[in-house]
Amino acid sequence: MESFTFGRYRRNQMRVDATTGGITRRQLLERAGLGSLALAGGGFAPRSELSMLAAGNADSPEAFLVTAFQQRARAMTTGNLALLDGLYDPGSSQLSSFESSRADFYHSGLGAKWHARVLDYQSTPNVVVLGLTSSDAVVRVYETIDVPWIALPRPAPVLSPEAAAWRRESPERCQPAPTGPQGELHTLVGVRHEMELIRSNGQWTIIRDGYNERDIFGASPDFTPGTWSDDGGPGPSVGAESPAAATAMHQRRRFRQMGLCAIDWFSVQSYMETWCSSRNTGYCNYCNTPYCDGDCANFVSQCWSAGNHHWDKYWFCTQNYSCNCHDTPSVAWGGSVPWINVDQQHTWAVNTTGWGSDVSNVTSLLLGDFINYDWTGCGIWDHVAIVHSLDSNGYPLISCHCYDRCAQPWSDGGAAKYRFTHVGTSYPC
Amino acid sequence: VKRSAPYRLVRDRLVARCPSDVWREGGITFVVFQLTHSGSSEPTALAAKASAIFALRSGSRELLAARVLAMDGGVPEVTDLISHLGALSRRQGSDEASHTVGSQEDTT
């Protein structure tokens, strides 16, 4: 555990596992019965609050962060790298140089990668944890980048007869994504930053910024695998759906109906949009926990469940499972293995229930279908994303957790192998 | 924190007037003080190796919670200072009330 001394008393580095009096901060709060308070407050600072803090105190690190992220986004939009001048400490030349290359890529390279014309970048930083002294700040920021973009025309996909039939049968599942006045789509990119700021001569500057935009421009030089910024810890949790409400909802869903059950696809999409760049604390969050490998399959299962896909004896949630895949149960709902494991989820959907079937072409996918990704081609499926909607050319846009993305082009940065799975509009129940 | 009634309850038992740890999560600021000696028997949790934890809403500085966590032989004991204050003031109120009643009885 790193620690350092400022002023009159010793202060720990801001980490979730920072120790205080021999036990971690998290343990201290939990033992004092304040764990839920930390959870409730541990999510996004509401946007207005951050702005308020920034407006109320121009010298605060929050005010600096708002300015810094906005300037960074403007540099990405305009390609004017001079906007980054002054944001980074002169001693952090490697980071500064990376940021320039990144801004340049966002300005002139992302459009080609997405086959799109990117209109703008809007960055909203949310301070999740902040440790502050008079001259130093250690901060965790969850940044949401709103990317409005227009898909460049490309030939309409050639659909297999089967895929064409699916589109005819389920028009609600092949609607184009909603667009703005210019016909633009909006993709949201969630990025977790572990940052250190330093203040000298009355000015804050960034001396360290660890984050990973794996599917876009890669990891910053300060990124450390296994930390909060790597697939995320509990940062963006917000409890819009309380565990109690979730409990009642889940209890109702336990009663299976006989016959053929339909999915409410509107609710699936709506859930996706609500929670793709945040966390519903009614459910466990499996990002960056020692015994789990991420939250992607959990998120896809939650979306289907929100569309009223009933649970069965294999695919379900329970409070009897822990949120770290290892020890004591939690208040939140943990998932069974087919609920939270990428490959087991596919097996459940395709083999166990027969609800899904693999297809050879991505253009056969509709809202609620899913894509498995094998980043390296080693034969292990690393990731799953759910189809959110289709772009104006009929190609899928996906949403996923860890890394948090909403309505992003389906390739998700590029994998060695993909597996496309279509699920039925209704399912035997 | 230092102007709050719960802080005054533990003030005499502080190892140092400076907090041992301060951090912010979301909209909540947590402030921790180390306590060493138990002093009076109330509250009983104020024993050696105890911590006082204060949670404040960051914007308004409203005190959300104030607890003392004592690790007595590895078993955590938690005292809610806000509830404890409430109990104290209720007891004080009832003491005053019974004293008044007693006085009335004396006069009759």
PDB file of N, CA, C and O in Angstrom, chain B residues 22-65:
ATOM      1  N   VAL B  22      -9.243  10.853   5.316  1.00  0.00           N
ATOM      2  CA  VAL B  22     -10.369  11.588   4.733  1.00  0.00           C
ATOM      3  C   VAL B  22     -10.458  11.183   3.280  1.00  0.00           C
ATOM      4  O   VAL B  22      -9.443  11.145   2.592  1.00  0.00           O
ATOM      5  N   TRP B  23     -11.634  10.845   2.822  1.00  0.00           N
ATOM      6  CA  TRP B  23     -11.772  10.576   1.402  1.00  0.00           C
ATOM      7  C   TRP B  23     -13.202  10.853   0.966  1.00  0.00           C
ATOM      8  O   TRP B  23     -14.092  11.033   1.787  1.00  0.00           O
ATOM      9  N   ARG B  24     -13.359  10.908  -0.321  1.00  0.00           N
ATOM     10  CA  ARG B  24     -14.671  11.223  -0.863  1.00  0.00           C
ATOM     11  C   ARG B  24     -15.075  10.123  -1.824  1.00  0.00           C
ATOM     12  O   ARG B  24     -14.281   9.706  -2.661  1.00  0.00           O
ATOM     13  N   GLU B  25     -16.289   9.653  -1.697  1.00  0.00           N
ATOM     14  CA  GLU B  25     -16.820   8.672  -2.661  1.00  0.00           C
ATOM     15  C   GLU B  25     -18.128   9.218  -3.163  1.00  0.00           C
ATOM     16  O   GLU B  25     -19.065   9.421  -2.387  1.00  0.00           O
ATOM     17  N   GLY B  26     -18.180   9.444  -4.482  1.00  0.00           N
ATOM     18  CA  GLY B  26     -19.395  10.016  -5.026  1.00  0.00           C
ATOM     19  C   GLY B  26     -19.675  11.324  -4.326  1.00  0.00           C
ATOM     20  O   GLY B  26     -18.833  12.185  -4.220  1.00  0.00           O
ATOM     21  N   GLY B  27     -20.848  11.468  -3.792  1.00  0.00           N
ATOM     22  CA  GLY B  27     -21.213  12.722  -3.152  1.00  0.00           C
ATOM     23  C   GLY B  27     -21.008  12.704  -1.650  1.00  0.00           C
ATOM     24  O   GLY B  27     -21.547  13.572  -0.956  1.00  0.00           O
ATOM     25  N   ILE B  28     -20.296  11.729  -1.125  1.00  0.00           N
ATOM     26  CA  ILE B  28     -20.167  11.615   0.321  1.00  0.00           C
ATOM     27  C   ILE B  28     -18.694  11.706   0.738  1.00  0.00           C
ATOM     28  O   ILE B  28     -17.833  11.066   0.136  1.00  0.00           O
ATOM     29  N   THR B  29     -18.439  12.517   1.749  1.00  0.00           N
ATOM     30  CA  THR B  29     -17.086  12.625   2.293  1.00  0.00           C
ATOM     31  C   THR B  29     -17.022  11.850   3.604  1.00  0.00           C
ATOM     32  O   THR B  29     -17.906  11.997   4.454  1.00  0.00           O
ATOM     33  N   PHE B  30     -16.034  11.015   3.746  1.00  0.00           N
ATOM     34  CA  PHE B  30     -15.844  10.239   4.969  1.00  0.00           C
ATOM     35  C   PHE B  30     -14.632  10.789   5.718  1.00  0.00           C
ATOM     36  O   PHE B  30     -13.585  11.047   5.112  1.00  0.00           O
ATOM     37  N   VAL B  31     -14.792  10.979   7.017  1.00  0.00           N
ATOM     38  CA  VAL B  31     -13.712  11.480   7.861  1.00  0.00           C
ATOM     39  C   VAL B  31     -13.544  10.499   9.020  1.00  0.00           C
ATOM     40  O   VAL B  31     -14.524  10.144   9.681  1.00  0.00           O
ATOM     41  N   VAL B  32     -12.320  10.052   9.235  1.00  0.00           N
ATOM     42  CA  VAL B  32     -12.064   9.048  10.275  1.00  0.00           C
ATOM     43  C   VAL B  32     -11.084   9.612  11.304  1.00  0.00           C
ATOM     44  O   VAL B  32     -10.058  10.194  10.931  1.00  0.00           O
ATOM     45  N   PHE B  33     -11.429   9.479  12.577  1.00  0.00           N
ATOM     46  CA  PHE B  33     -10.535   9.844  13.671  1.00  0.00           C
ATOM     47  C   PHE B  33     -10.200   8.580  14.458  1.00  0.00           C
ATOM     48  O   PHE B  33     -11.063   7.710  14.621  1.00  0.00           O
ATOM     49  N   GLN B  34      -8.989   8.530  14.968  1.00  0.00           N
ATOM     50  CA  GLN B  34      -8.610   7.402  15.819  1.00  0.00           C
ATOM     51  C   GLN B  34      -8.877   7.755  17.275  1.00  0.00           C
ATOM     52  O   GLN B  34      -8.605   8.877  17.718  1.00  0.00           O
ATOM     53  N   LEU B  35      -9.438   6.814  18.000  1.00  0.00           N
ATOM     54  CA  LEU B  35      -9.726   6.993  19.424  1.00  0.00           C
ATOM     55  C   LEU B  35      -8.911   5.955  20.192  1.00  0.00           C
ATOM     56  O   LEU B  35      -8.794   4.821  19.746  1.00  0.00           O
ATOM     57  N   THR B  36      -8.383   6.336  21.318  1.00  0.00           N
ATOM     58  CA  THR B  36      -7.568   5.357  22.054  1.00  0.00           C
ATOM     59  C   THR B  36      -8.160   4.910  23.374  1.00  0.00           C
ATOM     60  O   THR B  36      -8.232   3.736  23.658  1.00  0.00           O
ATOM     61  N   HIS B  37      -8.579   5.836  24.172  1.00  0.00           N
ATOM     62  CA  HIS B  37      -8.958   5.433  25.518  1.00  0.00           C
ATOM     63  C   HIS B  37     -10.465   5.473  25.674  1.00  0.00           C
ATOM     64  O   HIS B  37     -11.169   6.224  25.016  1.00  0.00           O
ATOM     65  N   SER B  38     -10.931   4.668  26.592  1.00  0.00           N
ATOM     66  CA  SER B  38     -12.382   4.540  26.713  1.00  0.00           C
ATOM     67  C   SER B  38     -12.997   5.666  27.534  1.00  0.00           C
ATOM     68  O   SER B  38     -14.150   5.994  27.367  1.00  0.00           O
ATOM     69  N   GLY B  39     -12.229   6.286  28.430  1.00  0.00           N
ATOM     70  CA  GLY B  39     -12.788   7.381  29.209  1.00  0.00           C
ATOM     71  C   GLY B  39     -13.954   6.893  30.032  1.00  0.00           C
ATOM     72  O   GLY B  39     -13.870   5.878  30.723  1.00  0.00           O
ATOM     73  N   SER B  40     -15.064   7.583  29.962  1.00  0.00           N
ATOM     74  CA  SER B  40     -16.232   7.161  30.729  1.00  0.00           C
ATOM     75  C   SER B  40     -16.839   5.923  30.089  1.00  0.00           C
ATOM     76  O   SER B  40     -16.485   5.542  28.979  1.00  0.00           O
ATOM     77  N   SER B  41     -17.746   5.336  30.780  1.00  0.00           N
ATOM     78  CA  SER B  41     -18.307   4.079  30.279  1.00  0.00           C
ATOM     79  C   SER B  41     -19.333   4.310  29.166  1.00  0.00           C
ATOM     80  O   SER B  41     -19.830   3.361  28.588  1.00  0.00           O
ATOM     81  N   GLU B  42     -19.661   5.549  28.878  1.00  0.00           N
ATOM     82  CA  GLU B  42     -20.647   5.791  27.828  1.00  0.00           C
ATOM     83  C   GLU B  42     -20.040   6.627  26.716  1.00  0.00           C
ATOM     84  O   GLU B  42     -19.449   7.664  26.999  1.00  0.00           O
ATOM     85  N   PRO B  43     -20.216   6.246  25.476  1.00  0.00           N
ATOM     86  CA  PRO B  43     -20.761   4.967  25.064  1.00  0.00           C
ATOM     87  C   PRO B  43     -19.721   3.873  25.249  1.00  0.00           C
ATOM     88  O   PRO B  43     -18.533   4.136  25.155  1.00  0.00           O
ATOM     89  N   THR B  44     -20.161   2.687  25.467  1.00  0.00           N
ATOM     90  CA  THR B  44     -19.260   1.595  25.819  1.00  0.00           C
ATOM     91  C   THR B  44     -18.305   1.241  24.687  1.00  0.00           C
ATOM     92  O   THR B  44     -17.258   0.666  24.922  1.00  0.00           O
ATOM     93  N   ALA B  45     -18.694   1.584  23.464  1.00  0.00           N
ATOM     94  CA  ALA B  45     -17.843   1.198  22.334  1.00  0.00           C
ATOM     95  C   ALA B  45     -16.580   2.036  22.242  1.00  0.00           C
ATOM     96  O   ALA B  45     -15.693   1.725  21.462  1.00  0.00           O
ATOM     97  N   LEU B  46     -16.523   3.109  23.036  1.00  0.00           N
ATOM     98  CA  LEU B  46     -15.352   3.974  22.928  1.00  0.00           C
ATOM     99  C   LEU B  46     -14.176   3.355  23.676  1.00  0.00           C
ATOM    100  O   LEU B  46     -13.776   3.813  24.727  1.00  0.00           O
ATOM    101  N   ALA B  47     -13.681   2.293  23.161  1.00  0.00           N
ATOM    102  CA  ALA B  47     -12.593   1.569  23.809  1.00  0.00           C
ATOM    103  C   ALA B  47     -11.327   1.767  22.999  1.00  0.00           C
ATOM    104  O   ALA B  47     -11.307   2.473  22.005  1.00  0.00           O
ATOM    105  N   ALA B  48     -10.255   1.134  23.474  1.00  0.00           N
ATOM    106  CA  ALA B  48      -9.000   1.241  22.744  1.00  0.00           C
ATOM    107  C   ALA B  48      -9.169   0.719  21.325  1.00  0.00           C
ATOM    108  O   ALA B  48     -10.007  -0.131  21.057  1.00  0.00           O
ATOM    109  N   LYS B  49      -8.333   1.220  20.414  1.00  0.00           N
ATOM    110  CA  LYS B  49      -8.352   0.829  19.008  1.00  0.00           C
ATOM    111  C   LYS B  49      -9.721   1.056  18.377  1.00  0.00           C
ATOM    112  O   LYS B  49     -10.273   0.185  17.706  1.00  0.00           O
ATOM    113  N   ALA B  50     -10.293   2.180  18.674  1.00  0.00           N
ATOM    114  CA  ALA B  50     -11.588   2.499  18.080  1.00  0.00           C
ATOM    115  C   ALA B  50     -11.402   3.586  17.028  1.00  0.00           C
ATOM    116  O   ALA B  50     -10.429   4.345  17.059  1.00  0.00           O
ATOM    117  N   SER B  51     -12.329   3.637  16.098  1.00  0.00           N
ATOM    118  CA  SER B  51     -12.325   4.686  15.082  1.00  0.00           C
ATOM    119  C   SER B  51     -13.678   5.372  15.101  1.00  0.00           C
ATOM    120  O   SER B  51     -14.708   4.707  15.244  1.00  0.00           O
ATOM    121  N   ALA B  52     -13.661   6.676  14.954  1.00  0.00           N
ATOM    122  CA  ALA B  52     -14.911   7.419  14.773  1.00  0.00           C
ATOM    123  C   ALA B  52     -15.013   7.771  13.298  1.00  0.00           C
ATOM    124  O   ALA B  52     -14.074   8.326  12.725  1.00  0.00           O
ATOM    125  N   ILE B  53     -16.145   7.414  12.703  1.00  0.00           N
ATOM    126  CA  ILE B  53     -16.306   7.623  11.261  1.00  0.00           C
ATOM    127  C   ILE B  53     -17.474   8.576  11.057  1.00  0.00           C
ATOM    128  O   ILE B  53     -18.587   8.321  11.539  1.00  0.00           O
ATOM    129  N   PHE B  54     -17.215   9.649  10.361  1.00  0.00           N
ATOM    130  CA  PHE B  54     -18.254  10.624  10.063  1.00  0.00           C
ATOM    131  C   PHE B  54     -18.478  10.637   8.549  1.00  0.00           C
ATOM    132  O   PHE B  54     -17.516  10.646   7.782  1.00  0.00           O
ATOM    133  N   ALA B  55     -19.731  10.638   8.145  1.00  0.00           N
ATOM    134  CA  ALA B  55     -20.063  10.716   6.716  1.00  0.00           C
ATOM    135  C   ALA B  55     -20.860  11.986   6.490  1.00  0.00           C
ATOM    136  O   ALA B  55     -21.856  12.238   7.179  1.00  0.00           O
ATOM    137  N   LEU B  56     -20.398  12.793   5.553  1.00  0.00           N
ATOM    138  CA  LEU B  56     -21.071  14.065   5.270  1.00  0.00           C
ATOM    139  C   LEU B  56     -21.422  14.146   3.797  1.00  0.00           C
ATOM    140  O   LEU B  56     -20.651  13.674   2.948  1.00  0.00           O
ATOM    141  N   ARG B  57     -22.530  14.763   3.501  1.00  0.00           N
ATOM    142  CA  ARG B  57     -22.841  15.022   2.097  1.00  0.00           C
ATOM    143  C   ARG B  57     -21.897  16.133   1.628  1.00  0.00           C
ATOM    144  O   ARG B  57     -21.793  17.181   2.274  1.00  0.00           O
ATOM    145  N   SER B  58     -21.199  15.861   0.522  1.00  0.00           N
ATOM    146  CA  SER B  58     -20.087  16.741   0.157  1.00  0.00           C
ATOM    147  C   SER B  58     -20.515  18.178  -0.124  1.00  0.00           C
ATOM    148  O   SER B  58     -19.865  19.124   0.291  1.00  0.00           O
ATOM    149  N   GLY B  59     -21.599  18.363  -0.812  1.00  0.00           N
ATOM    150  CA  GLY B  59     -22.000  19.721  -1.170  1.00  0.00           C
ATOM    151  C   GLY B  59     -22.502  20.510   0.023  1.00  0.00           C
ATOM    152  O   GLY B  59     -22.038  21.614   0.314  1.00  0.00           O
ATOM    153  N   SER B  60     -23.457  19.921   0.752  1.00  0.00           N
ATOM    154  CA  SER B  60     -24.134  20.671   1.818  1.00  0.00           C
ATOM    155  C   SER B  60     -23.477  20.523   3.187  1.00  0.00           C
ATOM    156  O   SER B  60     -23.830  21.226   4.111  1.00  0.00           O
ATOM    157  N   ARG B  61     -22.522  19.588   3.298  1.00  0.00           N
ATOM    158  CA  ARG B  61     -21.851  19.268   4.562  1.00  0.00           C
ATOM    159  C   ARG B  61     -22.831  18.741   5.614  1.00  0.00           C
ATOM    160  O   ARG B  61     -22.571  18.812   6.813  1.00  0.00           O
ATOM    161  N   GLU B  62     -23.959  18.276   5.185  1.00  0.00           N
ATOM    162  CA  GLU B  62     -24.928  17.684   6.112  1.00  0.00           C
ATOM    163  C   GLU B  62     -24.342  16.385   6.668  1.00  0.00           C
ATOM    164  O   GLU B  62     -23.805  15.565   5.915  1.00  0.00           O
ATOM    165  N   LEU B  63     -24.422  16.225   7.976  1.00  0.00           N
ATOM    166  CA  LEU B  63     -23.879  15.018   8.594  1.00  0.00           C
ATOM    167  C   LEU B  63     -24.863  13.867   8.376  1.00  0.00           C
ATOM    168  O   LEU B  63     -26.002  13.907   8.845  1.00  0.00           O
ATOM    169  N   LEU B  64     -24.426  12.866   7.638  1.00  0.00           N
ATOM    170  CA  LEU B  64     -25.311  11.743   7.316  1.00  0.00           C
ATOM    171  C   LEU B  64     -25.219  10.628   8.352  1.00  0.00           C
ATOM    172  O   LEU B  64     -26.203   9.966   8.644  1.00  0.00           O
ATOM    173  N   ALA B  65     -24.021  10.411   8.854  1.00  0.00           N
ATOM    174  CA  ALA B  65     -23.841   9.331   9.820  1.00  0.00           C
ATOM    175  C   ALA B  65     -22.609   9.609  10.668  1.00  0.00           C
ATOM    176  O   ALA B  65     -21.677  10.278  10.220  1.00  0.00           O
TER     177      ALA B  65
END
